[in-house]
mmCIF file of C-alpha atoms in Angstrom:
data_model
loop_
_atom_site.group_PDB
_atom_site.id
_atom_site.type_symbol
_atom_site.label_atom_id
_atom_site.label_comp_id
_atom_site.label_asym_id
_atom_site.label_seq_id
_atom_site.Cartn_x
_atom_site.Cartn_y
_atom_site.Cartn_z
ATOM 1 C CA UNK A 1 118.034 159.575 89.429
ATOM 2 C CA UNK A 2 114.598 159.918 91.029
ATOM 3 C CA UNK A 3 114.547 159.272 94.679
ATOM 4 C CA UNK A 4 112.866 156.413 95.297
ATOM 5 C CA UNK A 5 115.282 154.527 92.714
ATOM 6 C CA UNK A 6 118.471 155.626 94.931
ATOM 7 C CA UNK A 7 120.002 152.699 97.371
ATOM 8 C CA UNK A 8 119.196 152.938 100.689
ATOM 9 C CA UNK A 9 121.977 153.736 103.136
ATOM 10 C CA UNK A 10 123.020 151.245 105.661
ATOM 11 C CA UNK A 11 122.763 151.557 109.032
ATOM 12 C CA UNK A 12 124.688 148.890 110.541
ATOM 13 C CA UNK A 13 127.741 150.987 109.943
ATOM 14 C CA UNK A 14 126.892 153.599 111.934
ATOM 15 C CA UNK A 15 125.367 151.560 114.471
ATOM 16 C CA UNK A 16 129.140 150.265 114.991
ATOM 17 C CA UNK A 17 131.008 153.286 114.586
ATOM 18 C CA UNK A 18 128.638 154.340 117.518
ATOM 19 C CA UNK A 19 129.720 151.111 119.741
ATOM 20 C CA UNK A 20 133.414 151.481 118.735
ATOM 21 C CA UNK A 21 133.307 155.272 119.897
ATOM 22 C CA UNK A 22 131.874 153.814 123.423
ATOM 23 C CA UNK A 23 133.933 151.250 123.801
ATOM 24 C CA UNK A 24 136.878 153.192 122.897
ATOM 25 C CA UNK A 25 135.908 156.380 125.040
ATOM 26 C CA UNK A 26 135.121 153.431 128.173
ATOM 27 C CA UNK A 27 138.841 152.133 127.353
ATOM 28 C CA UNK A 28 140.579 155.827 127.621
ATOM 29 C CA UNK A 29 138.892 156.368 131.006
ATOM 30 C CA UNK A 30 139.918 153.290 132.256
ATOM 31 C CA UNK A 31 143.451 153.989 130.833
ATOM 32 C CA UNK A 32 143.439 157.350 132.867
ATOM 33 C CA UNK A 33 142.239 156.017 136.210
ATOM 34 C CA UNK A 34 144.671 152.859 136.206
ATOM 35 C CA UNK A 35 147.218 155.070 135.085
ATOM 36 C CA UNK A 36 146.896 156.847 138.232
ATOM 37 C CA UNK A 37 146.341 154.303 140.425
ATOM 38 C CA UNK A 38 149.600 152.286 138.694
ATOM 39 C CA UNK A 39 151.910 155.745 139.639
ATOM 40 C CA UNK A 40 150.045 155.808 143.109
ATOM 41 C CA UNK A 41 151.136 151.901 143.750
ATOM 42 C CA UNK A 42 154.287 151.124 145.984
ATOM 43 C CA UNK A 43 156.541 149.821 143.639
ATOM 44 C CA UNK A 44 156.798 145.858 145.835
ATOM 45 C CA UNK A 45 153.209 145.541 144.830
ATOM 46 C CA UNK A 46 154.319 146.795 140.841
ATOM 47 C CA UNK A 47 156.830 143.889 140.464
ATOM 48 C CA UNK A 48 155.286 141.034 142.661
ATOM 49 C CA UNK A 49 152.620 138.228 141.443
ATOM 50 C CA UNK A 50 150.324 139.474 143.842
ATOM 51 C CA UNK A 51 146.976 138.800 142.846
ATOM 52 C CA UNK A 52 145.309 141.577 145.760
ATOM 53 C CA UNK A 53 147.346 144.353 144.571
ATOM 54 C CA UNK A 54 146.074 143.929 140.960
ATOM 55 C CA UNK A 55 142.607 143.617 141.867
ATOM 56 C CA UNK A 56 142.934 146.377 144.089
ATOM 57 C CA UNK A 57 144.457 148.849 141.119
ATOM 58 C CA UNK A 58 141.759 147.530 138.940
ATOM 59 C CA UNK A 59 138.892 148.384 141.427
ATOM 60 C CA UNK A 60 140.804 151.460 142.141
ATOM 61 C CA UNK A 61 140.815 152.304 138.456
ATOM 62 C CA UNK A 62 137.271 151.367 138.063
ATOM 63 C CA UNK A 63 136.504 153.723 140.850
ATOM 64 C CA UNK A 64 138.324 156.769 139.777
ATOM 65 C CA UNK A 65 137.159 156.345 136.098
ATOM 66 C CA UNK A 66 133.759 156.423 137.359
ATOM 67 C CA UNK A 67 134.107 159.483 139.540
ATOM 68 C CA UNK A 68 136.056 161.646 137.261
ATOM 69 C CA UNK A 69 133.691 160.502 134.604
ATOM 70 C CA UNK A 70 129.706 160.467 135.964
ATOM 71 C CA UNK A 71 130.571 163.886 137.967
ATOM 72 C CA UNK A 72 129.679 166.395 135.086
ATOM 73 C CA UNK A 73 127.004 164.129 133.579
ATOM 74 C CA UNK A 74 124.772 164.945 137.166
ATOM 75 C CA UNK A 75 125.453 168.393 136.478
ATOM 76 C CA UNK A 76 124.933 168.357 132.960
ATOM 77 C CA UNK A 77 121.279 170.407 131.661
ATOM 78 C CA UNK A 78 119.449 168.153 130.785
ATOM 79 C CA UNK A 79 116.642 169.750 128.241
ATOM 80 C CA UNK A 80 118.137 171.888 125.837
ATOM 81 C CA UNK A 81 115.097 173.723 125.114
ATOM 82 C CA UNK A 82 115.230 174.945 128.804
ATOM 83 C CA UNK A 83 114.061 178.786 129.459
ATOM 84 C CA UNK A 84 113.299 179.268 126.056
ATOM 85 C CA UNK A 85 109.879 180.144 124.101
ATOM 86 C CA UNK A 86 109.714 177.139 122.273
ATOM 87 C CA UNK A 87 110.273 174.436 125.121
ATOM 88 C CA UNK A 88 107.685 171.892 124.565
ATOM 89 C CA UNK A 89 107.654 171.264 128.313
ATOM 90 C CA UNK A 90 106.633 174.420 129.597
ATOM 91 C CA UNK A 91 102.867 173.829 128.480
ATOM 92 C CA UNK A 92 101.462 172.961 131.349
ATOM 93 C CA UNK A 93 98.066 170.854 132.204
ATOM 94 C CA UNK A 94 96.506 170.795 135.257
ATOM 95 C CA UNK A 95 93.148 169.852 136.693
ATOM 96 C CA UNK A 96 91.042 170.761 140.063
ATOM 97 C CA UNK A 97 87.737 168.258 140.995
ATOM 98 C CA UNK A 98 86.142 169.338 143.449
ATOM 99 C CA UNK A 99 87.802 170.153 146.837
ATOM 100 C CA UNK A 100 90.968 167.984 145.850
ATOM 101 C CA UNK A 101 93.922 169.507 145.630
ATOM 102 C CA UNK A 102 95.265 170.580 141.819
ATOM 103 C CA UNK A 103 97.130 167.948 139.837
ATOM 104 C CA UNK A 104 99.414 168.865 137.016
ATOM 105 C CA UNK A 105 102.023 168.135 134.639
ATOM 106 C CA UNK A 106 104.061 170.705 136.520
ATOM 107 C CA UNK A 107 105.388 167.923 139.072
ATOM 108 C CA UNK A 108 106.958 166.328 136.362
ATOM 109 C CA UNK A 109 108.537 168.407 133.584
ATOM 110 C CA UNK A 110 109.251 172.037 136.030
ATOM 111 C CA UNK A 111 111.956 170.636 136.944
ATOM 112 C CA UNK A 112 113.398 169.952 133.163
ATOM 113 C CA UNK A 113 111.640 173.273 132.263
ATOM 114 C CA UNK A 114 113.215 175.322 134.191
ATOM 115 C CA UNK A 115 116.994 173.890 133.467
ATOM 116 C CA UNK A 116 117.271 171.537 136.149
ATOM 117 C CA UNK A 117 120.222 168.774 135.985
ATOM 118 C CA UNK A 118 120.007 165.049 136.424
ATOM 119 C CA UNK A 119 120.703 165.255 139.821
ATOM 120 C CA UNK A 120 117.673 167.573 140.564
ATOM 121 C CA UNK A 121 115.173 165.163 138.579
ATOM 122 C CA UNK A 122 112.461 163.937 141.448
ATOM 123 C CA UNK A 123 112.443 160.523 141.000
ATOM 124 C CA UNK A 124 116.421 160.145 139.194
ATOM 125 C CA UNK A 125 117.719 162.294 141.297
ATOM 126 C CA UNK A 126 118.190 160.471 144.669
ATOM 127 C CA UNK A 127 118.743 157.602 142.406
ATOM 128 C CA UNK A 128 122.065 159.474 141.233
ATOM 129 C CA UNK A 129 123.343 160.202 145.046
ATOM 130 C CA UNK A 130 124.629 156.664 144.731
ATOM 131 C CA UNK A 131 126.826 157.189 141.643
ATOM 132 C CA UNK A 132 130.252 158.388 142.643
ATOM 133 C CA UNK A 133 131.019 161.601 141.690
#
């Protein structure tokens, strides 16, 4: 069968294999935090109707999901191509008019060039001091 004759696949369902997988990977870490906020709970607040002690395991689950989960991601490398001949963002540009001082692209990829993380990004990077972690 020539190619263009063959039926196109369908992307939808990937597209929802791919939310399932982040919904269900979201789900686990929330298991594993209010797991261990539930064993870390005395055990009047475990068999009360208290509504404050379950919102505070569920913020405290929310919290330790988040910081066990975002803490590698800021380390993480972020350009795979890093410190290798073929990185496509180790050609530099630059330009010098006059007297000014030099402006390149330097300012913006070195950083990814040379294997930085997320958390060493110039402009992401103090935006990720907020994230727990």
């Amino acid at each position: 069968m020539p190619s263009h004759a063959r039926p196109k696949p369908s992307r939808v369902p990937r597209t929802l294999l791919r939310a399932g997988l982040v919904i269900s990977a979201a789900g686990a870490a929330l298991a594993a935090g209010g797991a261990a906020t539930a064993s870390a709970a005395p055990a009047s607040a475990a068999r009360g109707s208290d509504t404050g002690a379950t919102a505070s395991a569920l913020t405290g689950a929310l919290v330790n999901s988040l910081g066990g989960g975002l803490g590698p991601v800021k380390n993480l490398q972020v350009d795979p191509l890093a410190n290798t001949p073929v990185d496509p963002l180790a050609n530099a540009v630059s330009t010098q008019i006059a007297d000014f001082k030099p402006v390149g692209t330097t300012l913006l990829t070195g950083a990814l060039s040379n294997g930085g993380a997320l958390k060493d990004l110039p402009l992401v990077g103090t935006l990720t001091r907020v994230l727990p972690g």
